[in-house]
Coordinates of C-alpha atoms in Angstrom, one line a residue:
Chain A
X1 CA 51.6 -66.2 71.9
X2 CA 49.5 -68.0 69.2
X3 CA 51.0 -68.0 65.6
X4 CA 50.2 -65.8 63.1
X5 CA 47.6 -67.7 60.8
X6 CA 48.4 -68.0 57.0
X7 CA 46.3 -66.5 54.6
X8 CA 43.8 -68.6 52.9
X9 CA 45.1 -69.4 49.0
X10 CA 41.6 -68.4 48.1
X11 CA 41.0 -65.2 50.1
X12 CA 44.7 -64.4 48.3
X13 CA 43.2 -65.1 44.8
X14 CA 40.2 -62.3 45.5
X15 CA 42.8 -60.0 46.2
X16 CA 45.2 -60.8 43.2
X17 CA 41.6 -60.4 40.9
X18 CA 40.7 -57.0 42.3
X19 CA 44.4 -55.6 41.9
X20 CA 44.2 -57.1 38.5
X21 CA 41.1 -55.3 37.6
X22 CA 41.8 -52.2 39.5
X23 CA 45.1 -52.2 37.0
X24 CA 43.1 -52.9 33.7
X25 CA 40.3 -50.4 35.0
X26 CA 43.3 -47.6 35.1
X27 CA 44.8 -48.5 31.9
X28 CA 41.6 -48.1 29.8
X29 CA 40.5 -44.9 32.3
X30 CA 43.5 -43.3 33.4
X31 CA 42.7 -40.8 35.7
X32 CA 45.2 -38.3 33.9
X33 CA 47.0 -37.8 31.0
X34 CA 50.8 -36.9 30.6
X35 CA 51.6 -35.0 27.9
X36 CA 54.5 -32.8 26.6
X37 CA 53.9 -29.0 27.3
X38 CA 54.6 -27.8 23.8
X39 CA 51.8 -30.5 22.5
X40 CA 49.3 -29.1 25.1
X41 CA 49.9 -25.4 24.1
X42 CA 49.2 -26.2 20.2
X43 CA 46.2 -28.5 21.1
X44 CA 44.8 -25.0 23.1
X45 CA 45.7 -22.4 20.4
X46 CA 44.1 -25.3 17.7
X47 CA 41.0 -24.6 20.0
X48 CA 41.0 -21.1 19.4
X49 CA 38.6 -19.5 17.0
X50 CA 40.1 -17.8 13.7
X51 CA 37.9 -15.1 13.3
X52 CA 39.8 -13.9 10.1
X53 CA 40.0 -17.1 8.6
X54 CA 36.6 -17.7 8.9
X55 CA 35.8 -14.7 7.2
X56 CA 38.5 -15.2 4.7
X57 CA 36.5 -18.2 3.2
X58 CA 33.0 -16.9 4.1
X59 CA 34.1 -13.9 1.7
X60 CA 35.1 -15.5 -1.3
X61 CA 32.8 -18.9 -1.0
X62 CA 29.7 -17.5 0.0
X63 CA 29.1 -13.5 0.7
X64 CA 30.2 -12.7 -2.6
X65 CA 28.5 -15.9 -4.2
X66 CA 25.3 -14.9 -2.9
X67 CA 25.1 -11.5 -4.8
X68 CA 21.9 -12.6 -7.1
X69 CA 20.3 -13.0 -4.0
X70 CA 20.9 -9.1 -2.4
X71 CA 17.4 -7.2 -2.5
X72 CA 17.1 -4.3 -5.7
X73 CA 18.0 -0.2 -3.6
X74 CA 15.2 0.9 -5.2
X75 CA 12.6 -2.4 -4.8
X76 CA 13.4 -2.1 -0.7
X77 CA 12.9 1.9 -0.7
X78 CA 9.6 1.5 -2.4
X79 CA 9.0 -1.3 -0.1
X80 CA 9.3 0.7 2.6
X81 CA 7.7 3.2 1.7
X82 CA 4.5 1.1 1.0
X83 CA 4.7 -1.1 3.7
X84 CA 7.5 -1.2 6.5
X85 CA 6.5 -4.3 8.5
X86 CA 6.0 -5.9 5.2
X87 CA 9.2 -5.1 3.9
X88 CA 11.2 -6.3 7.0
X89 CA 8.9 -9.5 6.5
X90 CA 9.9 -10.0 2.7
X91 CA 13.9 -9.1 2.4
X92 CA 15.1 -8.8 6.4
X93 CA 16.4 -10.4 8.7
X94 CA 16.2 -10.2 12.2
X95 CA 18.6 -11.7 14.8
X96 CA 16.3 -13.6 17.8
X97 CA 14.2 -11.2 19.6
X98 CA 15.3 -7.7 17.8
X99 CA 14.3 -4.2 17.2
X100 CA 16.3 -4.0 14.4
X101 CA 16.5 -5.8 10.7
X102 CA 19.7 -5.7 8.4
X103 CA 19.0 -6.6 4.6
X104 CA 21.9 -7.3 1.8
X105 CA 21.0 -4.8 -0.6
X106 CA 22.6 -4.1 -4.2
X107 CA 21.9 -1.4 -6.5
X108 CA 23.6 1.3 -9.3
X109 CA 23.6 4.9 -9.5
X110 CA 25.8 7.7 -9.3
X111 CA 27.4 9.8 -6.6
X112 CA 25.3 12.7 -5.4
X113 CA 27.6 14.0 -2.9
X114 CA 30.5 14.1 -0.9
X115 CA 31.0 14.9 2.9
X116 CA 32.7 14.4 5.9
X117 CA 34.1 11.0 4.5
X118 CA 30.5 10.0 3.5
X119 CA 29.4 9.0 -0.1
X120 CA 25.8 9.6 -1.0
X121 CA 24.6 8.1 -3.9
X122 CA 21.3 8.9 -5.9
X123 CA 19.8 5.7 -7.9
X124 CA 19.8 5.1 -11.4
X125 CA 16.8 7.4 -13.1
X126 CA 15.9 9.0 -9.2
X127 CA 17.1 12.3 -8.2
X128 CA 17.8 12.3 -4.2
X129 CA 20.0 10.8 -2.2
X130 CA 19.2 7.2 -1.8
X131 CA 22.1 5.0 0.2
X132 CA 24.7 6.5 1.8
X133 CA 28.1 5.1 2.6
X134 CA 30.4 6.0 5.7
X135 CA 33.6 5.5 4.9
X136 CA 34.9 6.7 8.6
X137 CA 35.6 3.5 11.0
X138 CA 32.7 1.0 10.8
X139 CA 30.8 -0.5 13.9
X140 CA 27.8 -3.2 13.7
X141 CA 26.6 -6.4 12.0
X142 CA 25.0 -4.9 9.0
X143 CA 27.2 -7.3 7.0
X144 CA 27.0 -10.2 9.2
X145 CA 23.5 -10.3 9.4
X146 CA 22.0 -8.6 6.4
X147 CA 23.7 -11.7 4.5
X148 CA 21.7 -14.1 6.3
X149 CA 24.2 -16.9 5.6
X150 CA 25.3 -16.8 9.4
X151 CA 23.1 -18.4 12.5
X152 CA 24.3 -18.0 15.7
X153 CA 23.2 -21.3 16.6
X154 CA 26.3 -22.8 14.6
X155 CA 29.0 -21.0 17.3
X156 CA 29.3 -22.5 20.6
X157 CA 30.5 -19.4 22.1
X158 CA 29.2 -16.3 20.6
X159 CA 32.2 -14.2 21.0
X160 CA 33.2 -16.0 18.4
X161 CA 29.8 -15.1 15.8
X162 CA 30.6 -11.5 17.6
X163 CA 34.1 -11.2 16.5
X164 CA 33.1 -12.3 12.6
X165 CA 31.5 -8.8 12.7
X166 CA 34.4 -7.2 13.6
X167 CA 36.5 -8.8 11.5
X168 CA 33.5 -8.7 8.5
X169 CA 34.1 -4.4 9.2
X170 CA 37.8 -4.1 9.4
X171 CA 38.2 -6.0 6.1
X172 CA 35.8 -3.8 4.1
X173 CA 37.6 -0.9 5.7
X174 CA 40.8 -2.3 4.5
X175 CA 39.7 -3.5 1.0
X176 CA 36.7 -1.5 -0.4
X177 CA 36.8 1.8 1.4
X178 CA 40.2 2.8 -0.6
X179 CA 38.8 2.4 -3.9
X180 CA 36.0 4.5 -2.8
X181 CA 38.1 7.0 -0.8
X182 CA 40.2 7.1 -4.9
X183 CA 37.7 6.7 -6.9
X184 CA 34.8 8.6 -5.6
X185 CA 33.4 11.8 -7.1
X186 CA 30.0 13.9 -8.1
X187 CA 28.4 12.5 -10.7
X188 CA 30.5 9.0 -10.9
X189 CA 28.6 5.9 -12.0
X190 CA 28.7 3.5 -9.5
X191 CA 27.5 -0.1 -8.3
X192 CA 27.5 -1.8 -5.1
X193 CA 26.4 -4.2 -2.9
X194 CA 26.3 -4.9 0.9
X195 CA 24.5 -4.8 4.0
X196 CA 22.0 -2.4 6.1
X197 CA 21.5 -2.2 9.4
X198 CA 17.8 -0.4 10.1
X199 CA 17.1 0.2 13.8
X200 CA 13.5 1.6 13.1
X201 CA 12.1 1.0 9.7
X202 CA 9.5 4.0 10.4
X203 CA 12.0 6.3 11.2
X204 CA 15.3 5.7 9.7
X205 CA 15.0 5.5 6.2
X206 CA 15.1 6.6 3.5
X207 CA 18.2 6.6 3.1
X208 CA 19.5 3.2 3.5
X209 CA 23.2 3.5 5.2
X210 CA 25.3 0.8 3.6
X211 CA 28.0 -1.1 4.5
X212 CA 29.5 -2.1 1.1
X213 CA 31.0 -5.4 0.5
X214 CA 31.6 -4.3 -3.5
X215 CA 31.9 -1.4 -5.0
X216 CA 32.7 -1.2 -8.8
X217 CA 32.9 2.2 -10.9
X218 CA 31.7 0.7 -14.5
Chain B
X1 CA 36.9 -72.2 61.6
X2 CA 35.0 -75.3 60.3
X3 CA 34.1 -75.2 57.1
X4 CA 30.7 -73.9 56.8
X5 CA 32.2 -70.4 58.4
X6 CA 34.8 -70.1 55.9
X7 CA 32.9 -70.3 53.1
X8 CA 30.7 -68.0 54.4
X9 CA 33.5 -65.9 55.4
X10 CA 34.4 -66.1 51.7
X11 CA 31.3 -65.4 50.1
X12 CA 31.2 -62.3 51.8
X13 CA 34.5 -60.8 50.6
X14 CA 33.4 -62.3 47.4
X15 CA 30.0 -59.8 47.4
X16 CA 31.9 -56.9 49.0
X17 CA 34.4 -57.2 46.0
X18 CA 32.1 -57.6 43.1
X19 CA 30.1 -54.3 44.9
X20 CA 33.4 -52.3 44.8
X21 CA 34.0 -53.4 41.5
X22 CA 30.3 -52.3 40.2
X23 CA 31.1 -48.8 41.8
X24 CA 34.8 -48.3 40.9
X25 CA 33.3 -49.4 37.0
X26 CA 30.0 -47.3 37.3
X27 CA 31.4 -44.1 38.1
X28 CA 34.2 -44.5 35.5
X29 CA 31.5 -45.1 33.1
X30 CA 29.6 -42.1 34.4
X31 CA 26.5 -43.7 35.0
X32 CA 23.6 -41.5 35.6
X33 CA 20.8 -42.9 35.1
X34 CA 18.7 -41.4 37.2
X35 CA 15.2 -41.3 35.8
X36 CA 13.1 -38.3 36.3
X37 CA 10.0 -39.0 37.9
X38 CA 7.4 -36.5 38.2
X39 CA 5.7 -35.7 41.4
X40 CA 2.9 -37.8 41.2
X41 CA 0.3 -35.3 42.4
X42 CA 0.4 -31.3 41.8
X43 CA 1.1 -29.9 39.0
X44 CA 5.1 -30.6 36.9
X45 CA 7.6 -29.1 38.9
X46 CA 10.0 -26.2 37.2
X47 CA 13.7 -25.4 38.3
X48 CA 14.8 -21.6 38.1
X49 CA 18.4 -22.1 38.8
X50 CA 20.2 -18.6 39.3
X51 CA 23.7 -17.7 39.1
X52 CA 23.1 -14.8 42.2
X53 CA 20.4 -13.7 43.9
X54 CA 22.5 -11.0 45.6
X55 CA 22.0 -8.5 42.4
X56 CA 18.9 -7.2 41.5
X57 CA 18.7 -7.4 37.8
X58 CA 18.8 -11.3 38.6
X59 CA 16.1 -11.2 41.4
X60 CA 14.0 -9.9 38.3
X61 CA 15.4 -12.6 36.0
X62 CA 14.3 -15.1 38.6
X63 CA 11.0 -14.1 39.8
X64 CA 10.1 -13.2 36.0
X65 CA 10.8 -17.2 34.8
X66 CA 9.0 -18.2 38.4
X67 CA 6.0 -16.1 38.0
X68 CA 5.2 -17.0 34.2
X69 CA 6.2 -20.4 34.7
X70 CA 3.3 -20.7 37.7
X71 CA 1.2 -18.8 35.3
X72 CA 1.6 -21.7 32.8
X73 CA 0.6 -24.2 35.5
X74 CA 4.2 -25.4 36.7
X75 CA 5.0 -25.2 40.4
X76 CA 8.4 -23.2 40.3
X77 CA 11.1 -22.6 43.1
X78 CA 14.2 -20.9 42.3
X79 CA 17.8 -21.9 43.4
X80 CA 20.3 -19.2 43.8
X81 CA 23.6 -20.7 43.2
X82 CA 25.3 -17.7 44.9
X83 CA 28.2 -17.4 42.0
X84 CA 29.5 -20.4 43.2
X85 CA 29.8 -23.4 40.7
X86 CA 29.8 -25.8 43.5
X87 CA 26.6 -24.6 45.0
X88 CA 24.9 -24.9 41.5
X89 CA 26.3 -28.5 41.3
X90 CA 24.9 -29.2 43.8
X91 CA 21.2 -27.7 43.1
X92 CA 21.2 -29.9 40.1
X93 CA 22.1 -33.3 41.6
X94 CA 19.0 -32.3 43.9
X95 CA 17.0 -31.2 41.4
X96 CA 17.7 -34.2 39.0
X97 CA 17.0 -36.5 41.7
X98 CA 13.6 -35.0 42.9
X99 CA 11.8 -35.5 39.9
X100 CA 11.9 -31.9 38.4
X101 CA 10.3 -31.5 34.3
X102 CA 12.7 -28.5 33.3
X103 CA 15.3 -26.2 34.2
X104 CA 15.4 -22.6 33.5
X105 CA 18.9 -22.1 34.3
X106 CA 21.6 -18.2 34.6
X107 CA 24.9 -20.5 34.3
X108 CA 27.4 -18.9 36.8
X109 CA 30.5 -20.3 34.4
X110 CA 29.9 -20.7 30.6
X111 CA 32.2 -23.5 30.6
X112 CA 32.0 -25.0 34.2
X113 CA 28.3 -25.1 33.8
X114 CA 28.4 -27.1 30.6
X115 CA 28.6 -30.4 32.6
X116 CA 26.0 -29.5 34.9
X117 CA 23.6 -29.5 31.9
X118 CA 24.7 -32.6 30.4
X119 CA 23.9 -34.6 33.7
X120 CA 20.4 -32.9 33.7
X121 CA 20.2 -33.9 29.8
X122 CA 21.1 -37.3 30.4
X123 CA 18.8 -37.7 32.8
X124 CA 16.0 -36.8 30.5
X125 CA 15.3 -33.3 32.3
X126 CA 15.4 -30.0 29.8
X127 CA 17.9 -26.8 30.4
X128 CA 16.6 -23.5 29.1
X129 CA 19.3 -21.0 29.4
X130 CA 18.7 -17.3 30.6
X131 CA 20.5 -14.1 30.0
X132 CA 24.4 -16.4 30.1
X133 CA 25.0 -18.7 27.5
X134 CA 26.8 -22.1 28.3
X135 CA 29.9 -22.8 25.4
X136 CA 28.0 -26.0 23.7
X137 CA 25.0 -25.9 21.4
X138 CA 24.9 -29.6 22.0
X139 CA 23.4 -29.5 25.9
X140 CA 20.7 -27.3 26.6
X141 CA 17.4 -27.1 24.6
X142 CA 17.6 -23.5 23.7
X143 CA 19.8 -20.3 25.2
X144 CA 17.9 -16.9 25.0
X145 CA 20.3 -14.1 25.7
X146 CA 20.9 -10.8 25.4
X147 CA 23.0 -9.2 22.5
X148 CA 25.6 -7.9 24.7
X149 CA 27.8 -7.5 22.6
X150 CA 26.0 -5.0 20.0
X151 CA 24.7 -3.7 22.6
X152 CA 27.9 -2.4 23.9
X153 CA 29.3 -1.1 20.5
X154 CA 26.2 1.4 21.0
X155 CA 27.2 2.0 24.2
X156 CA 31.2 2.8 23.2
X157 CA 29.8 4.8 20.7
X158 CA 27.6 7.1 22.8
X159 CA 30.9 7.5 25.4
X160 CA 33.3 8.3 22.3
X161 CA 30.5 10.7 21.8
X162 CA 30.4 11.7 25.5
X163 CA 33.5 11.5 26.7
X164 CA 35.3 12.7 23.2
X165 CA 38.0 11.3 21.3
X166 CA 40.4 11.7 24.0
X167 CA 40.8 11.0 27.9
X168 CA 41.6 8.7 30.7
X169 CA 39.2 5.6 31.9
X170 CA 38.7 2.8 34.0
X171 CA 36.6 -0.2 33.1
X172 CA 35.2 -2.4 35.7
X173 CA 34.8 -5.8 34.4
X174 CA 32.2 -8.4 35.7
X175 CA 32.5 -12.1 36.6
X176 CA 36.0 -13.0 34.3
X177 CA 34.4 -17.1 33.4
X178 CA 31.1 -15.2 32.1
X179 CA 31.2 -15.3 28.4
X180 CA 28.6 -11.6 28.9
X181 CA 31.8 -10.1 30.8
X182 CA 33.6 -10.4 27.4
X183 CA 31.0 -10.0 24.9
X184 CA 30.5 -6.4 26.7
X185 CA 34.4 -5.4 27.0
X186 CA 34.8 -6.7 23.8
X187 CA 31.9 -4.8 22.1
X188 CA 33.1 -1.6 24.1
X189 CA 36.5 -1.8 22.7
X190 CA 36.1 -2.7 19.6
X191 CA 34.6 1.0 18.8
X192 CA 36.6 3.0 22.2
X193 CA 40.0 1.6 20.9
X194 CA 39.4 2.6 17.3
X195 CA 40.5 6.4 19.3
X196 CA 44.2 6.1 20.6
X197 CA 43.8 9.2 22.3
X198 CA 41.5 7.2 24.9
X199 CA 43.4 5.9 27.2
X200 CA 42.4 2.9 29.3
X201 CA 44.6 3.5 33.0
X202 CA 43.0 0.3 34.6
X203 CA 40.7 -2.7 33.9
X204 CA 39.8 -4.9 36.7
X205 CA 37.1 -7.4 37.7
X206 CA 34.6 -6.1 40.3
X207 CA 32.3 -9.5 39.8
X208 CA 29.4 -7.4 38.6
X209 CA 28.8 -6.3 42.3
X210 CA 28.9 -3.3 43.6
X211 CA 30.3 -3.4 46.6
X212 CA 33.5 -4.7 45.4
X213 CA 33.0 -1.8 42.5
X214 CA 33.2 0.3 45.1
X215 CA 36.3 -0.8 46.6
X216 CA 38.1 -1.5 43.0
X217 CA 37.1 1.9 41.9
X218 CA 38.4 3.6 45.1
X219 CA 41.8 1.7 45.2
X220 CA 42.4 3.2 41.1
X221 CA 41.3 6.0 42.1
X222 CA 44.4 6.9 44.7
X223 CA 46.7 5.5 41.6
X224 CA 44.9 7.5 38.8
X225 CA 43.2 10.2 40.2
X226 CA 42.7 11.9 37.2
X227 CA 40.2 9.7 34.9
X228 CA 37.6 11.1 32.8
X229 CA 35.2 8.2 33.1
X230 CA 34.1 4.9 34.4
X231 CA 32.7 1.9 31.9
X232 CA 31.5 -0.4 34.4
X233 CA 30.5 -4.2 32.6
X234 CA 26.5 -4.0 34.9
X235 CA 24.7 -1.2 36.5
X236 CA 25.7 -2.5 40.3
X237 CA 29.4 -2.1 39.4
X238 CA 28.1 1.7 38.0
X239 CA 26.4 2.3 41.1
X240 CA 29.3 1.5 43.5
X241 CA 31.4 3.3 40.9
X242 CA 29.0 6.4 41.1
X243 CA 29.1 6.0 45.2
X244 CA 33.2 5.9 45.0
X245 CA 33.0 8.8 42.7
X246 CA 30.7 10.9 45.0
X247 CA 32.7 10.0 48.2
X248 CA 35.7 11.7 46.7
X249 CA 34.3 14.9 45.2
X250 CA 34.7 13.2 41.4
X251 CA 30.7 12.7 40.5
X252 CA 30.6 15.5 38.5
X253 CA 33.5 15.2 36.6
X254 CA 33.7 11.7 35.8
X255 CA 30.8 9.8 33.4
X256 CA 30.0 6.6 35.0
X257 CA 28.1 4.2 31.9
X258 CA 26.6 1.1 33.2
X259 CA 25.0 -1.8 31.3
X260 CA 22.2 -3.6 32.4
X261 CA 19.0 -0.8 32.6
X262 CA 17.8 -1.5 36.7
X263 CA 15.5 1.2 38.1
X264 CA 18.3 2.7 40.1
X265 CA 20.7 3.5 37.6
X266 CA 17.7 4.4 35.0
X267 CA 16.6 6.9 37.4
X268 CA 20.2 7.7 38.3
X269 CA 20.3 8.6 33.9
X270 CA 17.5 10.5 33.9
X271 CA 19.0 12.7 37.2
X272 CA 22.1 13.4 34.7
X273 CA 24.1 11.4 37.2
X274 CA 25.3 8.2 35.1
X275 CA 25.2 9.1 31.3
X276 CA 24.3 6.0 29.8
X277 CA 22.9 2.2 30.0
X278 CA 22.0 -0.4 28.5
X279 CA 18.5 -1.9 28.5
X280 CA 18.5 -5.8 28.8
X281 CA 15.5 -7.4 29.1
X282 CA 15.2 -10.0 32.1
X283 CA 11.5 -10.3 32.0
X284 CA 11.6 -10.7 28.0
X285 CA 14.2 -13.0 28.5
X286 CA 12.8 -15.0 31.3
X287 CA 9.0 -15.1 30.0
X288 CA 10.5 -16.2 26.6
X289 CA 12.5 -19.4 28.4
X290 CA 9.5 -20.1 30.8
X291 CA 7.0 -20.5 27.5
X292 CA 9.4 -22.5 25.9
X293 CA 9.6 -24.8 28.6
X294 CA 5.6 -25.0 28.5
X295 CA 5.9 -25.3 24.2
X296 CA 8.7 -28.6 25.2
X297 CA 6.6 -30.5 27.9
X298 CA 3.8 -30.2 25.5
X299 CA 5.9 -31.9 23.0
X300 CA 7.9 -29.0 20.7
X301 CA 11.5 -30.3 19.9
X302 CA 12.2 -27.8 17.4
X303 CA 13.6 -24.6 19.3
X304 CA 16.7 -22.5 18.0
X305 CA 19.6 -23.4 20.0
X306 CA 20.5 -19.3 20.8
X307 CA 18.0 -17.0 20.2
X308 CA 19.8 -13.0 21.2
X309 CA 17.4 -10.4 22.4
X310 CA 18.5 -6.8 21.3
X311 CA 20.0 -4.4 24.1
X312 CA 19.1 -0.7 24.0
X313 CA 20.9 2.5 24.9
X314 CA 19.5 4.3 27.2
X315 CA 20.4 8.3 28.1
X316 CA 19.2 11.2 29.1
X317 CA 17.2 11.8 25.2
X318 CA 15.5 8.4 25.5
X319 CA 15.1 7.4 29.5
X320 CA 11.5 8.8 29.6
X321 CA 10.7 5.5 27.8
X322 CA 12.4 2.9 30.0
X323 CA 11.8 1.7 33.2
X324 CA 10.6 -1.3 35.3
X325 CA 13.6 -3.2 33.3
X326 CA 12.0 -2.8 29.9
X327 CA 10.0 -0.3 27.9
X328 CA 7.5 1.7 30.1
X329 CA 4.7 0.1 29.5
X330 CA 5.2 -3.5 28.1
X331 CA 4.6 -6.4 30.0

């Protein structure tokens, strides 16, 4: 039975190298991660979209900031009635390939009528009903998108842009609608601003239903 | 071993370690540098990758981005990634490596799908998303999809309206790693569970097909025999919803809503046998994607990352308008 030969020093050496750099290769790039259980689960709810914080800020920093720039009730109603693609051209805004437009409108008046938990409310100098209010549960973007200040292209996942609606209604059904509910009454002064969602500019206004973001009784 | 063999013995353990090394070191890197290289003659070739080509709606999606992408002078062959990340994997590493210009792309996982369009990225070769959005604006050129979400708060609206403020239901949800799943459920309840009187007695995934609809819907069924309706998240779950319904005797007394607007179920709304869908549009949708494909190898950059396109109820008032999966009458 021959001997067993020894290994060449220098075959030995190619070896050492590669373990070496197989080592230094797994300490940059570790194939995994170890980490505490707890630090994962904050690192996942971190992750998570705050819907309500978002609109929080957005509220006070930029919706209500952005009042100068909210179309005139009575400037989008004549609008409309002169030209309805060219109004949706001049003071809408319509979300990718849509049907529908939403504007942010503002205006003063005074309250017309009362019904069914909906305000109508007849503009300054103008007789009939003009923008209605629904102060019943609220569904929709008019808010969201009417504003304008919100691209879809800025949220990765657009559940997230989707709940900022819902949180968007559930705060002005929390903080303006009991005012109104209070306050409301025929003939009350009143001024206001927020959005409008139009499906069908031919057919669905006048009136202009309004999703208030203020409403102030001067 | 004289000399000369031991050094050549040496050099070749020397060039089999250095090629180890290069691998181990290249794939940790993530190289991927494939370069996509057009088919030299013929005209550029187009990718539609699908998520499943075993539901109609996305047959239509399909041959809709194939037919006006040959119409725009591409040669287009569709992959159908059978719901199954894997498969789509591996449609793109064949697809990046035979020279393909673009990819019109269904994602089958909104966040599994992400990598897949960063390989296609880095390898110089543009995504165009269809109908399902992928959870990064960062990776594909542009994502046109539909508002599924508004969408359904019309269509929780009509079945408060329907099915009244207060009763039992079942909702069928789709494909649970499909952001459109959620964007529908959520849309739905965010207007049904203003109404505690409506009582949800099951939610479970039926994958958006409608055989296992079917089966879902006739398991609850022998639990909660005594729902009021049905939300199903697509029309195939509403059709195999509507067939379970019928097998028992319940077709009449339950309302089945779908979402999605396919020929069957539209003609299924205007027989007053489901109440309600909702109109997507897969050939708006598809058409859109396929000219901006055309705008990008001509040299546009400038896209919007998601671009929604608007859902629309559909009933028994409005269904004379719809069919063909879009307005009677468009293109």
């Amino acid at each position: 039975m021959k001997p067993p030969r020894p290994v060449p020093k220098s075959r030995r050496l190619v070896w050492v190298g590669l373990l070496v750099g197989a080592c230094v290769l797994l300490y940059f790039l570790p194939p995994f991660h170890v980490v505490p259980l707890e630090a994962a689960r904050s690192e996942a709810e971190a992750g998570v979209f705050d819907a309500a914080a978002f609109v929080e800020t957005f509220w006070e920093d930029r919706l209500l900031k952005s009042a100068d720039s909210a179309v005139d009730a009575g400037e989008l109603l004549a609008a409309f009635e002169a030209d309805p693609t060219d109004a949706v051209q001049r003071f809408g805004h319509r979300l990718g390939l849509s049907g529908s437009s939403s504007y942010f409108v503002s205006g003063s008046g005074h309250i017309f009528e009362i019904e069914d938990g909906n305000v109508t409310i007849a503009l300054q100098d103008e007789g009939g009903a003009a923008v209605v209010i629904e102060t019943g549960p609220l569904f929709g973007n008019a808010v969201r998108d009417g504003s304008g200040l919100l691209d879809v292209s800025d949220f990765p996942n657009s559940q997230d842009f989707n709940a900022l609606s819902s949180e968007i209604n559930r705060r002005v059904e929390e903080r303006v609608f009991p005012l109104l509910r209070e306050t409301a009454a025929i003939g009350v002064a009143v001024r206001f601003i927020g959005g409008v969602e139009i499906a069908d500019v031919e057919k669905d206004v006048p009136p202009l239903r309004l999703v208030p973001v203020v409403v102030e009784f001067p | 071993m004289n000399r000369l063999q031991f050094n050549r013995k040496l050099t070749i353990e020397w060039l089999a370690a250095t090629t180890v090394a290069a691998i181990v070191a290249c794939a940790a890197a993530g190289c991927s540098s494939q370069s996509p290289s057009s088919s030299s003659d013929g005209p550029p070739r187009v990718a539609v990758v699908i998520s499943t080509l075993n539901n109609p709606w996305f047959v239509v999606l399909a041959e809709a981005a194939r037919d006006r992408a040959t119409e725009l002078g591409y040669e287009a062959t569709i992959f159908d990634s059978q719901n199954d990340p894997a498969k789509e994997t591996s449609h793109y590493e064949n697809i990046i490596a035979s020279g393909y210009q673009a990819i019109l792309f269904n994602p089958t996982d909104a966040d599994g799908s992400i990598a897949n369009v960063r390989k296609a990225k880095a390898a110089g070769i543009p995504v165009f998303c269809m109908d399902r959005e992928i959870n990064a604006t960062d990776a594909a050129t542009s994502q046109i999809l539909s508002d599924n979400f508004s969408g359904c708060v019309k269509l929780g609206q009509y079945f408060v309206e329907q099915v009244g403020k207060s009763g039992k239901y079942v909702e069928l949800l789709g494909l649970v790693g499909d952001n459109n799943t959620w964007n529908r459920s959520k849309g739905f309840h965010s207007v049904v569970d203003r109404f505690p009187g409506l009582e949800m007695v099951a939610q479970q995934s039926a994958d958006f097909d409608r055989a296992k609809a079917l089966e879902v819907l006739e398991s609850i069924l022998q639990a909660s025999p005594d729902i009021d309706a049905v939300f199903a998240g697509n029309d195939a779950m509403a059709m195999g919803a509507y067939q379970a319904l019928a097998a028992t005797g319940k077709a009449d007394k339950v309302k089945v809503f779908g979402f999605d607007g396919t020929d069957d179920v539209v003609k299924l709304v205007s027989e007053g046998k489901i109440v309600a869908t909702a109109m997507q549009f897969p050939k708006v949708m598809a058409r859109t994607a396929a000219e901006n494909v055309d705008s990008y190898i001509q040299g546009e950059r400038d896209f919007p990352q998601k671009t929604p396109v608007d859902v629309e109820l559909v009933t028994q008032d409005n269904v004379a308008q719809f069919g063909d999966f879009g307005h009677k009458g468009a293109q």
